[in-house]
Each structure stands twice: as structure tokens, then as C-alpha cells.
Tab-separated table of C-alpha atoms in Angstrom:
chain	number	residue	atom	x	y	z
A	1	UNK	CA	9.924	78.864	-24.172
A	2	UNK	CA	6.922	80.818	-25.688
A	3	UNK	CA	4.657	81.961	-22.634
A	4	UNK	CA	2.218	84.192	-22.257
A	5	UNK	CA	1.598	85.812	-19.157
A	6	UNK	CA	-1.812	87.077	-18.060
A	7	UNK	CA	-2.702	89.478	-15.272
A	8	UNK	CA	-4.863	87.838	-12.337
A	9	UNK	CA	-8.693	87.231	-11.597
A	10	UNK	CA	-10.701	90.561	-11.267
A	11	UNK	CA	-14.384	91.254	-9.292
A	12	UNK	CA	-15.521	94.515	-10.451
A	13	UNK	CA	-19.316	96.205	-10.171
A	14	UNK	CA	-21.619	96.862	-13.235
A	15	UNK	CA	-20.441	99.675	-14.950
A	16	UNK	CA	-16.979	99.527	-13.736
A	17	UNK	CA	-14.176	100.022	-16.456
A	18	UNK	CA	-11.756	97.508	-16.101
A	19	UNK	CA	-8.371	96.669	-18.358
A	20	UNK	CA	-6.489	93.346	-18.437
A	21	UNK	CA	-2.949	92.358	-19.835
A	22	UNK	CA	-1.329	89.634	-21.351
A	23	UNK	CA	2.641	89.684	-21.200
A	24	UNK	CA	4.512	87.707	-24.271
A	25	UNK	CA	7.988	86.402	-23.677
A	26	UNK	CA	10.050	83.811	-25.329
A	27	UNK	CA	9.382	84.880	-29.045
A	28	UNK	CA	9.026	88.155	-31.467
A	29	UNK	CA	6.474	90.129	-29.830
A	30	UNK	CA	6.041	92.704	-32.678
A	31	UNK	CA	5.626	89.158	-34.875
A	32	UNK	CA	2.503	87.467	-34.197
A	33	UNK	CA	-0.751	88.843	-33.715
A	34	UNK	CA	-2.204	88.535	-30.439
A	35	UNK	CA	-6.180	87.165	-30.064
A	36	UNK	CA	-8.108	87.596	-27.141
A	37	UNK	CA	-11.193	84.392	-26.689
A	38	UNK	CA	-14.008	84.735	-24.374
A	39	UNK	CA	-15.415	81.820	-22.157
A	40	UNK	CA	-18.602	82.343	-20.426
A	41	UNK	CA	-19.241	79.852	-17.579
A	42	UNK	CA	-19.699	76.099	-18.586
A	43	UNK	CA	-19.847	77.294	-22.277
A	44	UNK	CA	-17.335	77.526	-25.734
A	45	UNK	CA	-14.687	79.483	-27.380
A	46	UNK	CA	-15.843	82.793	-28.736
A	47	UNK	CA	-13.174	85.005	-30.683
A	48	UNK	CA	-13.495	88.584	-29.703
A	49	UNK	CA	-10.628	90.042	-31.493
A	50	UNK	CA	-7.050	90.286	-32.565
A	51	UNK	CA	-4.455	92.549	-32.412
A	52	UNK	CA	-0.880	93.149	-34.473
A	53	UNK	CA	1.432	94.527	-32.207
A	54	UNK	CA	4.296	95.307	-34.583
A	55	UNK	CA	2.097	98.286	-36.379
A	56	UNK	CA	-1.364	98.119	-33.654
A	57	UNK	CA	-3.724	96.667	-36.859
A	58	UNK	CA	-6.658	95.281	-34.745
A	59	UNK	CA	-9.313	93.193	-35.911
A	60	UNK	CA	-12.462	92.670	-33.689
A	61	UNK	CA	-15.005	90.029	-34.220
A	62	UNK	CA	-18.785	91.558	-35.102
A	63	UNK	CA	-19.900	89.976	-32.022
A	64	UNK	CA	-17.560	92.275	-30.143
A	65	UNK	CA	-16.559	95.595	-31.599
A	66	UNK	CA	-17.604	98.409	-29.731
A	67	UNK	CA	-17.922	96.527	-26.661
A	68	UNK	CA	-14.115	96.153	-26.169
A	69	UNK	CA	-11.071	97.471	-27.240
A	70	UNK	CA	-8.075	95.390	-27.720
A	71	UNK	CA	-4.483	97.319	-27.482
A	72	UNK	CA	-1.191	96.498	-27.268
A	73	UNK	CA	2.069	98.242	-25.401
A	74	UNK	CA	5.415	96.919	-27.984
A	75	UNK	CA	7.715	98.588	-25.798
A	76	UNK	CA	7.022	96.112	-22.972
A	77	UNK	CA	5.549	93.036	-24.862
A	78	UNK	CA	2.271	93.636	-23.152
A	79	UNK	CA	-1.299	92.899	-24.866
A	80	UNK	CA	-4.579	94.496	-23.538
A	81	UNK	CA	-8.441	94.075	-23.141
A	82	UNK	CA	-10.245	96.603	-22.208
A	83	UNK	CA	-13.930	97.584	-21.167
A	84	UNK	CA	-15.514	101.329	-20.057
A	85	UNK	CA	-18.971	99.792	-19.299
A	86	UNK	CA	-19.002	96.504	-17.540
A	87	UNK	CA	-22.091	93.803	-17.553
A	88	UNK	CA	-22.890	90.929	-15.508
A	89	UNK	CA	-23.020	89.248	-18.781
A	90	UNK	CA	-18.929	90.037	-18.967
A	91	UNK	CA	-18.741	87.743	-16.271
A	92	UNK	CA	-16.204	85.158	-17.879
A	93	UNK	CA	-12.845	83.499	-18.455
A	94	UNK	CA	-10.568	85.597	-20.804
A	95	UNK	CA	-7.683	83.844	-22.466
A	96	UNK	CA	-4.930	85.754	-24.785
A	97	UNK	CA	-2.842	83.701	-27.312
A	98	UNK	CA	-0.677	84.005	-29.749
A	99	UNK	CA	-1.565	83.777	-33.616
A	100	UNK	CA	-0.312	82.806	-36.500
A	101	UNK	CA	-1.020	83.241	-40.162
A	102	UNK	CA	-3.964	81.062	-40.595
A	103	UNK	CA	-5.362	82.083	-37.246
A	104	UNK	CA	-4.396	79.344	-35.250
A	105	UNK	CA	-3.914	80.027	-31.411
A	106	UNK	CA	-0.445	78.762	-29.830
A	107	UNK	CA	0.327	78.996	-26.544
A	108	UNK	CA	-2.484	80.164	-24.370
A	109	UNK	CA	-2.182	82.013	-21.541
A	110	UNK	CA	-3.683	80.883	-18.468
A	111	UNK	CA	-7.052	82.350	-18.345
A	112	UNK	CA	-8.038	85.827	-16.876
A	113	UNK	CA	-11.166	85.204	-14.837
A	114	UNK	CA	-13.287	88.598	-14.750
A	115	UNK	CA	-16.520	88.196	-12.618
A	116	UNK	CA	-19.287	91.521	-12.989
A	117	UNK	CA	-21.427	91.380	-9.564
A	118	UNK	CA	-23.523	94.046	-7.780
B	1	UNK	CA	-25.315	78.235	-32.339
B	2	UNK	CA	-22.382	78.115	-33.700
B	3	UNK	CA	-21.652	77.913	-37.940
B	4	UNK	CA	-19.173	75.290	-37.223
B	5	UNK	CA	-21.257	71.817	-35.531
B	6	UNK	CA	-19.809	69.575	-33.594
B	7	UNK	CA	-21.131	66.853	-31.751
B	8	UNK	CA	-21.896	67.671	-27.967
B	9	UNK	CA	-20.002	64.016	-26.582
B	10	UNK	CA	-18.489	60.863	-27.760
B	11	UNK	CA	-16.957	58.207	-26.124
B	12	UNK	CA	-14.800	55.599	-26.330
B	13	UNK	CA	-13.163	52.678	-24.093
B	14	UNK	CA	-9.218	52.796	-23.496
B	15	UNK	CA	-7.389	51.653	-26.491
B	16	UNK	CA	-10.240	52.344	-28.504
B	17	UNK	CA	-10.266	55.215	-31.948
B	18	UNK	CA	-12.812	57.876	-31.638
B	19	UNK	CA	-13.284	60.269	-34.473
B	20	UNK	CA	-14.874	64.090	-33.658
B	21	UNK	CA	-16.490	65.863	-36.527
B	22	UNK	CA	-16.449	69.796	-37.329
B	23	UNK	CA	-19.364	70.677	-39.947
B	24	UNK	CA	-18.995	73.712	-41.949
B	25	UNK	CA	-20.362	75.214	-45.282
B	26	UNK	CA	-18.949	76.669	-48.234
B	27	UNK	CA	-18.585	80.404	-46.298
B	28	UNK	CA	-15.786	78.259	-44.124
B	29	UNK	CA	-14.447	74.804	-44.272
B	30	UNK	CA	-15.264	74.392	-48.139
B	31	UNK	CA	-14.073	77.752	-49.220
B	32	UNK	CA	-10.750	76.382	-48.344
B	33	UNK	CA	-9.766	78.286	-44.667
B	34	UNK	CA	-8.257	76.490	-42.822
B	35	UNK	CA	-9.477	74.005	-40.028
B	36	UNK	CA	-7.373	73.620	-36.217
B	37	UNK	CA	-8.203	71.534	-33.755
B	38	UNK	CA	-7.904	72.319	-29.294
B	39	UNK	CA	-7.691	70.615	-26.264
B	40	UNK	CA	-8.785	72.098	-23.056
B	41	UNK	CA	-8.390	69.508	-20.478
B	42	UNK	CA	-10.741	70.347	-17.072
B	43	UNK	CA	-9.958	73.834	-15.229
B	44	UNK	CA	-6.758	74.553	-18.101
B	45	UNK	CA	-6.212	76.816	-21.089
B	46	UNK	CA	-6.895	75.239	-24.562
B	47	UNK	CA	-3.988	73.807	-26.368
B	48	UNK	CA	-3.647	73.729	-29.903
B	49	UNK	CA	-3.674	70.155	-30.857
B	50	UNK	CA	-4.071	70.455	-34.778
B	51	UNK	CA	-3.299	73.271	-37.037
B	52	UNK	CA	-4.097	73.776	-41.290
B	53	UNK	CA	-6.323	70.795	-40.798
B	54	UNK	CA	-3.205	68.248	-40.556
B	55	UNK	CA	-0.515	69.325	-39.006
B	56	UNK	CA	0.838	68.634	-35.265
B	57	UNK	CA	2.841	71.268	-33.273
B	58	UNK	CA	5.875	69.653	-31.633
B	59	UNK	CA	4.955	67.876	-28.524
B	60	UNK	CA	1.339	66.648	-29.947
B	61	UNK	CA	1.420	62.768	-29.840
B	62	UNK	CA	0.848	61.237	-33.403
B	63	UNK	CA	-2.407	59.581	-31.848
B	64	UNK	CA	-3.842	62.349	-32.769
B	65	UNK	CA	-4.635	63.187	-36.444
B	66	UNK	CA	-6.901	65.903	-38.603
B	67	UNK	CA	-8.473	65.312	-41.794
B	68	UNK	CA	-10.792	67.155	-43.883
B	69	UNK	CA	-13.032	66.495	-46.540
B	70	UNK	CA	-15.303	69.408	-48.947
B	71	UNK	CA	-17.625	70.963	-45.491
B	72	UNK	CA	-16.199	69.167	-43.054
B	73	UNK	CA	-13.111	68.446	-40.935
B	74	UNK	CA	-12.252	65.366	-38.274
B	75	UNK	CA	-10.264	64.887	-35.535
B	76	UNK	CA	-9.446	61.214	-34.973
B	77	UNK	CA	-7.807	59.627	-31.714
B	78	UNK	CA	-6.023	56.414	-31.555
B	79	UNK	CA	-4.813	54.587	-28.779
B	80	UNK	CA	-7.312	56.421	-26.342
B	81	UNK	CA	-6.117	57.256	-23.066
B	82	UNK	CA	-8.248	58.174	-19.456
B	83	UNK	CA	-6.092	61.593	-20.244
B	84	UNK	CA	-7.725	62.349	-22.964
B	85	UNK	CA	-10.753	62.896	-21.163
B	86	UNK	CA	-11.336	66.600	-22.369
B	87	UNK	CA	-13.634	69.566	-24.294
B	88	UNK	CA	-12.389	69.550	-28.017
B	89	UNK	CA	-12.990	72.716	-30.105
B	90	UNK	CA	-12.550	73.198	-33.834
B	91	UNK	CA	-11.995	76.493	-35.350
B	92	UNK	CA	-11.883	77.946	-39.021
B	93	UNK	CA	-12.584	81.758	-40.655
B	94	UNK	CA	-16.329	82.148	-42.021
B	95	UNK	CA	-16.150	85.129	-45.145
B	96	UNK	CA	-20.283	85.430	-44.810
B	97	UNK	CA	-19.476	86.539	-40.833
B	98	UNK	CA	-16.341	88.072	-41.541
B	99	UNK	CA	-15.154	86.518	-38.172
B	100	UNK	CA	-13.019	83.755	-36.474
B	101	UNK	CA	-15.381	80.723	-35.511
B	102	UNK	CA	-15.103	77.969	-33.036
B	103	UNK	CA	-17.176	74.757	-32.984
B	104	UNK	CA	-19.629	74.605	-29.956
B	105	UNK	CA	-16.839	71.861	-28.639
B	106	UNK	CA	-17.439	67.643	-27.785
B	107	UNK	CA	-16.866	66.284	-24.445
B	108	UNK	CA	-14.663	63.092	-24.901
B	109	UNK	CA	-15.560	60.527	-22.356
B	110	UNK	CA	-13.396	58.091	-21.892
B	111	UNK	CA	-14.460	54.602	-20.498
């Protein structure tokens, strides 16, 4: 079974760095890119960016590069998002998924719930 | 706002067919990129429901069915069911915004 494995909720300060995972198992890891999709409270999908983990290519949506950086670990099937600079605006629902050609997301992983309060 | 519109809700009584559009423009849906279609039921993860604008994953009843047509893509249900009740998102590439774009999502209601 495809899964994907995220790492659990997070309450950090503004300003804080912070760095969460997303473990693929069940499938060619080095395959399929990996996407990372933000959900703010009560609102929609937003893409932030996507990631290649057989050669690292990463692609980040306008809306996000700079203010993230997506990485991935082959050796141990692990996908990352990262931030040096936290907001209260980061304050969100992160889910990683896997992607296929034509950008489709399948599976999801559970959600990643990072929550930025003084 | 979002490139892609959706409408906010729809509903439909048990049994019922409800059909969700996804608007685009010629930078997305009508330059040909393709069109999928999620679920996310309350408090889970999405799940992809439709992929290349008609296509079902294994395990996706055929009650559910994509279509699209020039701008614009649809996600029709048949059959409706109370677990259907859900947030539906469509998603395509724009070339203008070089980026991955979902629909603002429609909250299906179910009688």
C-alpha cells in the first residue's frame, strides 16, 4: 500500500525555524515527485511546491519561493518543508502527496498541522 | 481568488445527480492541461477522486465522473449519497502563473 507518512502537529513562536517530514513507503520513492499543499484555517488548497527526489529538481509555486524550502532525504524516503522565519500567517494544515506526471496528487498524507502563536 | 472558479455549494437530495463546475481560461483548462478532481471529506486529507479530466483511480465508485469541455471542466455525481457530503477541489497548471492551481472548492450538501 502507497502511504505517506507525515511528522506530527507543531506550536512554534514567530520567528521560530521549524522543518517538517513526510515519509513515503509502499512505492518508488526516487519515482514520483513529491508536492507539498497549504491549508489555512476554514480555507482551500494552495500548491506551494514540488520536489523530485530521484535527482532533488524542486519546483516552488510564485506564491511561495523564498518563503520555504522544500527538500528531500532519498536515502530514507523522507520529504521535507522547511521555514527559517515563521509567521502567524504560517499558521495552517500542511499536507505532502505524491505526484504524478500531469500533477495529480495520490495518496495524501494526513495533514501536518503547524500553528505560529506568541 | 482563485484562476480556476468553482461554485461555493450545491446540493442535492439522496439519489439525486449533482454536477460541480471548474471554470478556467485559455492559460489553463483550454490550453489543454489537464483537469483532476478531490475529495476532502470533514477533518481528512483530500483524495484524488478524478485524474486527466476522466479517469478514476482504483477504488473511486463509477458514480462519480469528469468531463470537460474548451474552459471548463465538471464533476458529476450520480446516485448521491449522505457520504458524499464533502469540500470538492479542482486543480489544473496555469502557463500565465507558471504554477499549480486549485479551484476555491464547493461544499456538497446533501439533503
Amino acid at each position: 500500500e502507497v502511504q505517506l507518512v507525515r511528522s506530527g502537529a507543531e506550536v512554534k513562536k514567530p520567528g521560530e525555524s521549524l522543518k517538517i517530514s513526510c515519509k513515503g513507503s509502499g512505492y518508488s520513492f526516487t519515482s514520483y515527485w513529491i508536492g507539498w499543499v497549504r491549508q489555512m484555517p476554514g480555507k482551500g488548497l494552495e500548491w506551494m511546491g514540488v520536489i523530485y527526489p530521484g535527482d532533488s529538481d524542486t519546483r516552488y509555486s510564485p506564491s511561495f519561493q523564498g518563503q520555504v524550502t522544500i527538500s528531500a532525504d532519498k536515502s530514507i524516503s523522507t520529504a521535507y518543508l522547511q521555514w527559517s522565519s515563521l509567521k502567524a500567517s504560517d499558521t495552517a494544515m500542511y499536507y505532502c502527496a505524491r505526484s504524478g506526471a500531469s500533477y495529480w496528487f495520490d495518496p495524501w498524507g494526513q495533514g501536518t498541522l503547524v500553528t505560529v502563536s506568541s | 481568488q482563485s484562476v480556476l472558479t468553482q461554485p461555493p455549494s450545491v446540493s442535492g437530495a439522496p439519489g439525486q445527480r449533482v454536477t460541480i463546475s471548474c471554470t478556467g481560461s485559455s492559460s489553463n483548462i483550454g490550453a489543454g492541461y489537464d483537469v483532476h478532481w478531490y475529495q476532502q471529506l470533514p477533518g481528512t486529507a483530500p483524495k484524488l477522486l478524478i485524474y486527466g479530466h476522466t479517469n478514476r483511480p482504483s477504488g473511486v465508485p463509477d458514480r462519480f465522473s469528469g468531463s470537460k469541455s474548451g474552459t471548463s471542466a465538471s464533476l458529476a455525481i450520480t446516485g448521491l449519497r449522505a457520504e458524499d457530503e464533502a469540500d470538492y477541489y479542482c486543480q489544473s497548471y496555469d502557463s500565465s502563473l507558471s504554477d499549480l492551481v486549485f479551484g476555491g472548492g464547493t461544499k456538497l450538501t446533501v439533503l
